[in-house]
Amino acid sequence: MRRNVFLVVFVCICVIFHAYDVAAQQAEKFPENPSKSWSDSLRSVNAEFPKNKPDTARSDEPPWTNYNDLDSLFSANDSSRIFKSDTTFLPSNRRRSSGDIETTINYNAEDSIFFDLNHQSLLLYGQAHIDYGAITLDASQTIVDMYQKTINSIFTTDSTGRKIGKPVFSEGQDVYETEKIIYNYETKRAQIRGVVTEQDGAFMHGNNVRKNEKNEMFIRSAKYTTCNHAEPHFFIESDKLKVIPGNKIVSGPFNLRFGEIPTPLWFPFGMFPQPKQRVSGIIFPQYGEERNRGFFLRDGGYYWALSEYIDLRLTGSVYSRGSTGLNATSNYRKRYKFSGNWNFSYNQLVLDETEGGTNTQDFWVRWNHRQESRGTSNFSAAVSMGTNTFNQNTNVVAQDFNRSINSQFTSNVTYSKRFQGTPFNLTLNARQNQNLQTGIAKLNAPEMTLNTSRVFPFQKFFKNNNNPVAKLNFSHNFVAKTELTNSITNGNFNFDVVGEEDFVSDTVDFWSDFDQVLSNAQVGGRHQIPISTSIPLLKFFTLNPNFNFQEVWYLSELDYQWDPTAEAVRVDTINGFSRAGSWSSGASVNTIIYGTYFFKGKFGETVQAVRHVMTPAVSFSYSPDFSQGENSAYSYVQRNTEGDSIRLSKYQGFLFGSPTGSANRSLGFSLQNKLELKVVDKEDTTGVGFKKVKVFDNLSLSSGYNFAADSFKLGDIRFNTRTSFFENKLSVNLNGTINPYQYELISENINSRGKRIVTQREIDRLSILDGNGLGQLNQITASFNLNLKPKSQQGRNNDQDQQNDQNSDLSRTDPGQNNFDNGFGGEELNDIQQAELEYIEQNPEEYVDFSIPWSLRMGYTINSRRNGFETPTLRQTFTFSGDLSLTPKTKVTFNSGFDFDQQRFTNTRIGINRDLHCWSLNFNWVPFGAFQSFSLVIRPKSAILQDLKLQKRRSFQDFFQ
């Protein structure tokens, strides 16, 4: 053990000394004596501006510059001079041969401009501005020396001694805010005092800075920070700093300071990568405590910048009671081609004997892949799958509350191919559905879809495209798939079956019992060919006739035989290709009816008008009886010793089911309604004076009548309504089903568990005939959603139920997305900014909008079901969430709900978010339950998040226009 410790210490010392040597080599390039090492290129920064404006007529030498010192500092040649001039009147030590003009200097000043022809010098007073090629300079006073090819700028002071007009120097994308600067536009070298400059998101402050022609900077008395305040909240203080643009920053001995407070963190050297580049580094863990797993250090590890296209984040978690966790995340991006990310999470839960001695292992896999659509093919993936107990055994409440309460997860991997010049397109899918509560998982892989786009075969023969024959069209859809599921169901028969013990339903583990899952795999295909057109009818109606053909393909079928010995039905599976088809036809008629009533008198002063919009539709469908005939998919089989028979399908329980067996002649009807008011708007400032108020966004009824049925010809009556109140703050949804027929009670008793058992039968008699109304309300669901914000923020409310009226975006301008401002003045974002915005799009809950002082969201849903005389079942859910700003930079967030069945609160999370400008503090607390825990995270905040804007847009259409 001691040898191992000694070896580790020795290796660490060697690594430190090696890194120190590398940094020392970089630091040696920093001139120890700047006045000597730079004397051949720049030494006139000490030149003084005249306190009074110069009188050039009485001066042989400019009083603000010592040219004798500059002669040895600047090299020039005739070909690079700004303009031609006569040098006869110049001192002998300044006479030079003329040269061509390099480019034009554009300049202006608010106060005055002095030009010294003898000395080829220009002096600008008062908000001086100079443009020279890619160079821009704004300052209070500026000297342009044409002979030495220098630009010298300085600030001035007002009557209170405050510095005004500090020089702001720009060269390309580099911007320097300084106190004094002298720049040689031939050698592209500069000497600067009191500089603040930004390099790829980081800010450098320095008292004395020298810049060479490579844009490398050598800074004395330097501060390095990502805080954009003039007095940064935190910074690294170093006596000397070398900045290599686009590469790294090399520092001598430095100290980390918060404001003016130094920390004990001293380092002999340092190398800092430019923020635009991804670099490897240590990830510090979070700390806190959980009730089940104890104290923890969570998500600590290492980040690898593998290349400019891909990275890897590997973190781990340890708990004081023995539990461990591992998390691997990678992001990849190839500009203009594809981007994505994947994550693998592993969790081992260890509980002691007092907790039942649990030791479980869980994993979860997430993968998202997006391809920028170019060409005729596309590949995408959205995968989220793992063990059923992952959320249960992993505290995800504090990290992702919505995920912790979600029990249904889906995955889909898709490849699509469009065959150019043809109406065909091919799609290959792998789909997975997983329910964590029931433990049932379904995997459809592979799944192939071959589509033929809608074809109008007769359109080219008609000049008028509105001709019904020209609008006649057809398409084709073929789906073939294999389905694997761990819900093993070998039959669902309501009669005795030979070997009935093999025909049972069970749920097995998907992966450990994969052989059994594979043996029960289903394979099938289905063709669908719809044909339709539309015919104007009586000016206000539209007739839509249609014809549909369907055929199913399977690799096996069922055979039924009555076994008199076993007195049961023998069910055998016959392997081989099997197919069966069916068709149906029909037509529908629809129209739209408008009605508007304008009020008069005193009531009309408040409510101007009411409008009712009705959309009635009637449809008829017909299909023959496919249960008869030699090639029918149905057969009549004896099911008991009395000789009773039952009709069975040879595709009972198969993937796409069976063709329709019975004849169908159905008449369907539906009616949709919208009711709106136009009322006086007392707060209107646009001059319109009115606003619309929706009484019902939708109120619909639908049902059907099957003329071919022997009984129960009228179908269930379905209704749905949606409305909102208080300017969309409260939305209400109501839907239900009414059974129009009556039930007859046969018997009623209480079982040993105290549960009421009802024996009943449905009779073929409408309830309305006996004065019992439309029928029995079998099912009804009502949901109420309340979304409250301050009145000043109402324009930013987002009503999720009206997607046609509202839209929101939190991203940059990008092809395929809404063309919103990206919050950065429309500038193109670099890779890091794009990656950060994509992360925020995928994790919007991590973005806290401090501009909203408070918000409250509540949702309540109640569902009641009843079948005849059975006892109704009632289920209720209630959730609430919101946030409250204690100060402009401190916000409290919360998520919770109430379980009415268990009479207790559901998963609850309370969070505190503190905006520290360039830092953020996040505290999350789960006060009770299995996931009871807390965590505290303090981390630097990206500059892009400080400028991030929530972009929301809402459009209105006045229905009375």
CSV table of N, CA, C and O in Angstrom, one decimal, residues 692 804-807 953-957:
chain,number,residue,atom,x,y,z
A,692,LYS,N,-62.6,39.8,-29.4
A,692,LYS,CA,-63.4,38.6,-29.5
A,692,LYS,C,-63.2,37.8,-28.2
A,692,LYS,O,-62.1,37.7,-27.7
A,804,ASN,N,-52.6,26.9,-33.4
A,804,ASN,CA,-52.7,27.7,-34.6
A,804,ASN,C,-52.6,29.2,-34.3
A,804,ASN,O,-52.2,29.9,-35.3
A,805,ASP,N,-52.8,29.6,-33.1
A,805,ASP,CA,-52.8,31.0,-32.8
A,805,ASP,C,-51.4,31.4,-32.2
A,805,ASP,O,-51.1,32.6,-32.1
A,806,GLN,N,-50.7,30.4,-31.7
A,806,GLN,CA,-49.5,30.8,-30.9
A,806,GLN,C,-48.4,29.9,-31.3
A,806,GLN,O,-48.6,28.8,-31.7
A,807,ASN,N,-47.2,30.4,-31.1
A,807,ASN,CA,-46.0,29.5,-31.3
A,807,ASN,C,-44.9,30.1,-30.4
A,807,ASN,O,-44.9,31.2,-30.0
A,953,ARG,N,-44.3,34.3,-30.1
A,953,ARG,CA,-45.1,35.1,-31.1
A,953,ARG,C,-46.5,34.7,-31.1
A,953,ARG,O,-46.8,33.5,-30.8
A,954,ARG,N,-47.4,35.6,-31.2
A,954,ARG,CA,-48.8,35.3,-31.2
A,954,ARG,C,-49.5,36.1,-32.3
A,954,ARG,O,-49.3,37.3,-32.5
A,955,SER,N,-50.4,35.4,-33.1
A,955,SER,CA,-51.1,36.1,-34.2
A,955,SER,C,-52.6,36.0,-33.9
A,955,SER,O,-53.1,35.1,-33.3
A,956,PHE,N,-53.3,37.1,-34.3
A,956,PHE,CA,-54.7,37.2,-34.0
A,956,PHE,C,-55.4,37.4,-35.4
A,956,PHE,O,-54.9,38.1,-36.3
A,957,GLN,N,-56.6,36.8,-35.5
A,957,GLN,CA,-57.4,37.1,-36.7
A,957,GLN,C,-58.8,37.5,-36.2
A,957,GLN,O,-59.4,36.7,-35.4
